CSV table of C-alpha atoms in Angstrom, one decimal:
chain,number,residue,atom,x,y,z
A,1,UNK,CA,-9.2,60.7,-34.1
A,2,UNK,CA,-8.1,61.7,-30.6
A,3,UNK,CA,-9.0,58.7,-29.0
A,4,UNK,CA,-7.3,57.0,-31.9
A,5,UNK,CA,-3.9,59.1,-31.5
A,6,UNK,CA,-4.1,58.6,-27.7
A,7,UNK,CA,-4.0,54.6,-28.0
A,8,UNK,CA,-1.1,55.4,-30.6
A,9,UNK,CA,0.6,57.3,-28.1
A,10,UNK,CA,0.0,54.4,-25.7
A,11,UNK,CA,1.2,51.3,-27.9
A,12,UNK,CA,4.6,53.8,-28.4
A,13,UNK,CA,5.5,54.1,-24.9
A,14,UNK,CA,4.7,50.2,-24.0
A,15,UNK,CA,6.6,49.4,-26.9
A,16,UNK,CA,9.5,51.7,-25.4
A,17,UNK,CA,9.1,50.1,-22.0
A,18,UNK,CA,9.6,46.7,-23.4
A,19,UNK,CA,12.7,47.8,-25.7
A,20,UNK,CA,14.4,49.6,-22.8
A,21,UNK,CA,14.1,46.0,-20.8
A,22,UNK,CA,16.0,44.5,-23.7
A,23,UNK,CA,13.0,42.9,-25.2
A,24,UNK,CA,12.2,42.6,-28.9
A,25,UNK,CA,9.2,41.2,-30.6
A,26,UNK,CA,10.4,37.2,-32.8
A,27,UNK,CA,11.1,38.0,-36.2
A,28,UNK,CA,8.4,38.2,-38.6
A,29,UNK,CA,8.3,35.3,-41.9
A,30,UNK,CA,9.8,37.1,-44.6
A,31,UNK,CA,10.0,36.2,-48.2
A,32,UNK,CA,9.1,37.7,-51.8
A,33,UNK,CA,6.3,36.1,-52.3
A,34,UNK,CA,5.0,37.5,-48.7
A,35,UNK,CA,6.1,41.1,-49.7
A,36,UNK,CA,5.0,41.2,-53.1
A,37,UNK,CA,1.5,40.7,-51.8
A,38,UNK,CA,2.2,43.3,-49.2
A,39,UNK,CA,3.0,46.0,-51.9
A,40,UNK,CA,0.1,45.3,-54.2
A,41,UNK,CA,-2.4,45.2,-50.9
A,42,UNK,CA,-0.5,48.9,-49.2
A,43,UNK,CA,-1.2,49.8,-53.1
A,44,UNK,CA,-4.9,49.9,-52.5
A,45,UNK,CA,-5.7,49.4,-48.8
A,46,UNK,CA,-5.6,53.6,-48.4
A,47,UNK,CA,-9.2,53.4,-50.4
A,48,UNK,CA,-10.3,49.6,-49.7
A,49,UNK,CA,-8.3,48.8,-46.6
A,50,UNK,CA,-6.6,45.5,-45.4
A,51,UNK,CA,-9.7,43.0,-45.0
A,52,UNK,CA,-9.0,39.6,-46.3
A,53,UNK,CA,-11.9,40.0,-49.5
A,54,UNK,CA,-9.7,42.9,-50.2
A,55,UNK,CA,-6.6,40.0,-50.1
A,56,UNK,CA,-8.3,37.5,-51.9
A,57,UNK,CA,-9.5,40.0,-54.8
A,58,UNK,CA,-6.1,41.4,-55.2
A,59,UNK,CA,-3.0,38.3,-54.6
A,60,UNK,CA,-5.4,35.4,-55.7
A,61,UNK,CA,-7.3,32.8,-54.0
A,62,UNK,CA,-4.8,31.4,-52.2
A,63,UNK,CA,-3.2,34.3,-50.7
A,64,UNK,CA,-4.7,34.2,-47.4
A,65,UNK,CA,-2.6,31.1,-47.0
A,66,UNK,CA,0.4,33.5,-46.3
A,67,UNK,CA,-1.3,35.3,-43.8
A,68,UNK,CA,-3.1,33.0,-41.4
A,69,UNK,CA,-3.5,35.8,-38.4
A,70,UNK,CA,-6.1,37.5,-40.9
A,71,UNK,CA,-5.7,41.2,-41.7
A,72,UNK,CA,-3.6,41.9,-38.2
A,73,UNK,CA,-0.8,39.9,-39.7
A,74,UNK,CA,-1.2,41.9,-42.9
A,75,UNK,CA,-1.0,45.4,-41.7
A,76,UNK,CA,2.4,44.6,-39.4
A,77,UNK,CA,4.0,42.6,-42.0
A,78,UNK,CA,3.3,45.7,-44.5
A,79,UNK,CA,4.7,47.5,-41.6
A,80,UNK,CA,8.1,45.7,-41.3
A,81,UNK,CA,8.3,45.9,-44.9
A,82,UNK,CA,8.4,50.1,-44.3
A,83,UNK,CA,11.1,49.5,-42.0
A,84,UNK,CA,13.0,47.7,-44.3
A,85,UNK,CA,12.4,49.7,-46.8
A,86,UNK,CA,13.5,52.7,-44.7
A,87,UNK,CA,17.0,50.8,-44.0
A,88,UNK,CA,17.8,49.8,-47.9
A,89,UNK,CA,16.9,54.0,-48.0
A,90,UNK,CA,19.4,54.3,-45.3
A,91,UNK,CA,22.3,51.8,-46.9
A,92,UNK,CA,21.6,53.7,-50.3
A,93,UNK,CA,22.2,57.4,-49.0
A,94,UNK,CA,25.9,59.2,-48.1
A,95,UNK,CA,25.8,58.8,-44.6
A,96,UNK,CA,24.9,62.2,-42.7
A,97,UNK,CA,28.0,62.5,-40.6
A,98,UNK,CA,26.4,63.2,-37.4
A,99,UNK,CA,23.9,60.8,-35.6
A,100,UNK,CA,21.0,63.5,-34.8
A,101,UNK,CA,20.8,63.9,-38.9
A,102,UNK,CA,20.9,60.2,-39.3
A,103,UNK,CA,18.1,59.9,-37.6
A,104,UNK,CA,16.1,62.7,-39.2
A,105,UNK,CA,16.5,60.9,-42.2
A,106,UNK,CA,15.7,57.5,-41.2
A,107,UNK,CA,12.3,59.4,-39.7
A,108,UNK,CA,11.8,61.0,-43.3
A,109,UNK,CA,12.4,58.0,-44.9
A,110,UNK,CA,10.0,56.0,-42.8
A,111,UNK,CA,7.5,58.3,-43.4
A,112,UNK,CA,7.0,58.9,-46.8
A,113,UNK,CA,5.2,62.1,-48.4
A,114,UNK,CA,3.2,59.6,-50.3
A,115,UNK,CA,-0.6,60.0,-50.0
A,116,UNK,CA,-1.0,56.1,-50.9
A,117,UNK,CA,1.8,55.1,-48.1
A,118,UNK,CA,-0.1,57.7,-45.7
A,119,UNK,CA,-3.9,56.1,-46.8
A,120,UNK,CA,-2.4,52.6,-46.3
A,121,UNK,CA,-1.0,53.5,-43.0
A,122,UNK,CA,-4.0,55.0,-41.5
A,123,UNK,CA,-6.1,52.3,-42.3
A,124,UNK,CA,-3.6,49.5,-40.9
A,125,UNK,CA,-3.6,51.5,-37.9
A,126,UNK,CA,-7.6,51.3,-37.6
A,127,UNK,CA,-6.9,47.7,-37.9
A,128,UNK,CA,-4.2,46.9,-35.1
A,129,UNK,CA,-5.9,49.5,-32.8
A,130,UNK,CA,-8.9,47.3,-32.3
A,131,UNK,CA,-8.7,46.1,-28.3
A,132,UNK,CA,-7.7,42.5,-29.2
A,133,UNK,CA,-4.8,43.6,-31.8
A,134,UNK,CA,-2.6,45.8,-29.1
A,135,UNK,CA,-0.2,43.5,-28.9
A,136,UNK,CA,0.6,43.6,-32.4
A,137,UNK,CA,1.1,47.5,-32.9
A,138,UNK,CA,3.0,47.7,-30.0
A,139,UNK,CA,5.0,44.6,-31.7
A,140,UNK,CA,5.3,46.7,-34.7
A,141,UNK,CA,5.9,49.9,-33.3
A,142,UNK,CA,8.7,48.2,-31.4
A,143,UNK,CA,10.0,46.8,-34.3
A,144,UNK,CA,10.1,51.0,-36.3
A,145,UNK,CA,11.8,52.5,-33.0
A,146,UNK,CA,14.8,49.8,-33.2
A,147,UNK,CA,14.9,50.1,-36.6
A,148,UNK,CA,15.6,53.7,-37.1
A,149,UNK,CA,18.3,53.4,-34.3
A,150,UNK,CA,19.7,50.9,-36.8
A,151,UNK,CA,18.9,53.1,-39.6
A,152,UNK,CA,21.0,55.7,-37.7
A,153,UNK,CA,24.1,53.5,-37.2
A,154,UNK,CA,23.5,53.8,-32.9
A,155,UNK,CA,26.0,51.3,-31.5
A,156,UNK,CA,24.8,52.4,-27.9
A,157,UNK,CA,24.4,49.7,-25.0
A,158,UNK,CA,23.3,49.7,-21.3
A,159,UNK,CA,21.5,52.8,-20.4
A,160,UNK,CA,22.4,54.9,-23.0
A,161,UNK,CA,20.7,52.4,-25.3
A,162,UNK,CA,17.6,52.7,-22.9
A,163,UNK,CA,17.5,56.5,-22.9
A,164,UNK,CA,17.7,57.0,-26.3
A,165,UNK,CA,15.0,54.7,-27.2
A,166,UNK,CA,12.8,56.3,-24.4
A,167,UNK,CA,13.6,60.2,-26.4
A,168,UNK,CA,12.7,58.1,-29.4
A,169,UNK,CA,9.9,56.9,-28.8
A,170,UNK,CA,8.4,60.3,-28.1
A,171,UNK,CA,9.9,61.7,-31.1
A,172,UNK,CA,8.3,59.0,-33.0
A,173,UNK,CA,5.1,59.3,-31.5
A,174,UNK,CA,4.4,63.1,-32.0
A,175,UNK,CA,6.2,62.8,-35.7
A,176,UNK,CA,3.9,59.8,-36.6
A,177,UNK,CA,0.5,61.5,-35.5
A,178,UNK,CA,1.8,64.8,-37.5
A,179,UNK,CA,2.4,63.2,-40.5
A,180,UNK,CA,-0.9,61.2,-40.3
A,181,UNK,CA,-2.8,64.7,-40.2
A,182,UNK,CA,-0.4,66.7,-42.1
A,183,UNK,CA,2.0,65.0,-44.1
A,184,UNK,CA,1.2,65.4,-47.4
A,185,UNK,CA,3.5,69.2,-47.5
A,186,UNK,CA,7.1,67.7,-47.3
A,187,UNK,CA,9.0,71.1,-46.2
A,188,UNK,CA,6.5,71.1,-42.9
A,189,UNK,CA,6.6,67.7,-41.8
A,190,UNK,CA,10.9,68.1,-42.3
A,191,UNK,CA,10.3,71.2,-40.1
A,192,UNK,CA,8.2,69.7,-37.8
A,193,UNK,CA,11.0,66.9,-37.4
A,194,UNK,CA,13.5,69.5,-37.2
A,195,UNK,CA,11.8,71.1,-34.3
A,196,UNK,CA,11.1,67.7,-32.7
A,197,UNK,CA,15.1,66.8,-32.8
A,198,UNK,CA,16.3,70.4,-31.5
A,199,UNK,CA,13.5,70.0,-28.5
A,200,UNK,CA,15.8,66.7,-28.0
A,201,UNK,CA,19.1,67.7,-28.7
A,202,UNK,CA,18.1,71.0,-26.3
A,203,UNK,CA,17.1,68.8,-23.1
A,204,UNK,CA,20.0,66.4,-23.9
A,205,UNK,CA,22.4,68.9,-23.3
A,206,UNK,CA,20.8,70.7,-20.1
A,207,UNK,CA,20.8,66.4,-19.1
A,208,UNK,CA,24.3,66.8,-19.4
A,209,UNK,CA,25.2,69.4,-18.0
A,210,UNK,CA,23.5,68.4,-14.5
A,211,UNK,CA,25.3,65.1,-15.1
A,212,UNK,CA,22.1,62.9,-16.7
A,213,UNK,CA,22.5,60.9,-19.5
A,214,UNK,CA,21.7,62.8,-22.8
A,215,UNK,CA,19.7,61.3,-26.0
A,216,UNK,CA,21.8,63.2,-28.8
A,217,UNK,CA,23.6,65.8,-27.1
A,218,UNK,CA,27.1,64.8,-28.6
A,219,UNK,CA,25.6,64.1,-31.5
C-alpha cells in the first residue's frame, strides 16, 4: 500500500505540473449509454473489479465496444463521471459563501462515505497504477484537481491560478490516500479535510504577509 500511495502521490504532483503549465488532458466521449455502463460496473468493481469479463458479464456482449482502451479507459471514464457527479452536487447545494468552504465541499462530495464508491475506487486505482497506465491517472487526476476548482467557482488566472492548483494538488493527495484507508467514519474524514484546509489557509497567509502569493488566504 505504500508503494501504491507513493505512485499516487506522484501521478498528483505531475498532474499539477502539467495544469500549472496550462495543460489539460482532451475531453473524454461522454454519453448515457457510456455512463450507464459505468454506474452498473463502479456498482460491482469494489468486489470483482474493472476487467473486461467483469464488463461483458455485467453491460452485455457488446459493451466492450464502448470502451476500446480495455479496463484503463473504464476506470478514468468512471472517474470523470465522479467528477461530474461532484459538480451537479455542487450546482444543487446553496453555495457556501466563501471559496475555502467551497472547496471542502466539492472535496466531500468527491469523495463519498460510500463503501461501494470507496471499493470501486481502490480497485480502479490498482488498475491505472500499472507502469504502462501512468499516463492515464495522471490524465484523470488532472481532470478531479480542475474540477473541484470549478466546483468551487475559482475564476483565478496567471499565477494565482498556478499556485492554487499546486496547494490543491497536495490537499488532494493527502485527503485521497486518507479517505482510501479511513473513509468510511464521515465526521473524521470532514475533520481531516478541515485540518488539511486550515494547514492551507495558515501558510497562505504567512505567504502573504512576506508578500508571496497565497492559495486561500482571502478566502
Amino acid at each position: 500500500m505504500s508503494t501504491g500511495a507513493g505512485k499516487i502521490s506522484q501521478a498528483i504532483s505531475l498532474a499539477v505540473a502539467t495544469l500549472a503549465a496550462g495543460i489539460m488532458p482532451a475531453p473524454l466521449e461522454r454519453d448515457p449509454a457510456r455512463d450507464e455502463i459505468l454506474r452498473k460496473m463502479a456498482a460491482v468493481a469494489g468486489e470483482r473489479g474493472w476487467g473486461m469479463d467483469v464488463l461483458l458479464q455485467v453491460a452485455g456482449l457488446d459493451a466492450d465496444l464502448l470502451f476500446p482502451g480495455g479496463s484503463a479507459e473504464l476506470v478514468e471514464a468512471w472517474f470523470d463521471l465522479c467528477d461530474r457527479d461532484m459538480l451537479e452536487a455542487m450546482w444543487d447545494t446553496e453555495e457556501a459563501p466563501r471559496l475555502s468552504q467551497r472547496v471542502r465541499q466539492a472535496l466531500l462530495y468527491r469523495l463519498p462515505v460510500d463503501e461501494a464508491v470507496r471499493s470501486a475506487t481502490r480497485k480502479g486505482l490498482s488498475v491505472l497504477l500499472a507502469p504502462c497506465e501512468g499516463k492515464a491517472l495522471r490524465r484523470s487526476m488532472m481532470r478531479t484537481i480542475n474540477a473541484i476548482w470549478q466546483a468551487a467557482q475559482d475564476d483565478s488566472s496567471g499565477l494565482t491560478y498556478v499556485t492554487k492548483r499546486l496547494s490543491l494538488g497536495g490537499v488532494y493527495a493527502s485527503v485521497l490516500l486518507y479517505w482510501l484507508a479511513r473513509g468510511d467514519n464521515e465526521a473524521a474524514l470532514a475533520a481531516f479535510v478541515d485540518r488539511r484546509l486550515a494547514d492551507v489557509l495558515r501558510i497562505g497567509r504567512i505567504k502573504a504577509r512576506m508578500g508571496g502569493f497565497p492559495f486561500m488566504a482571502r478566502a
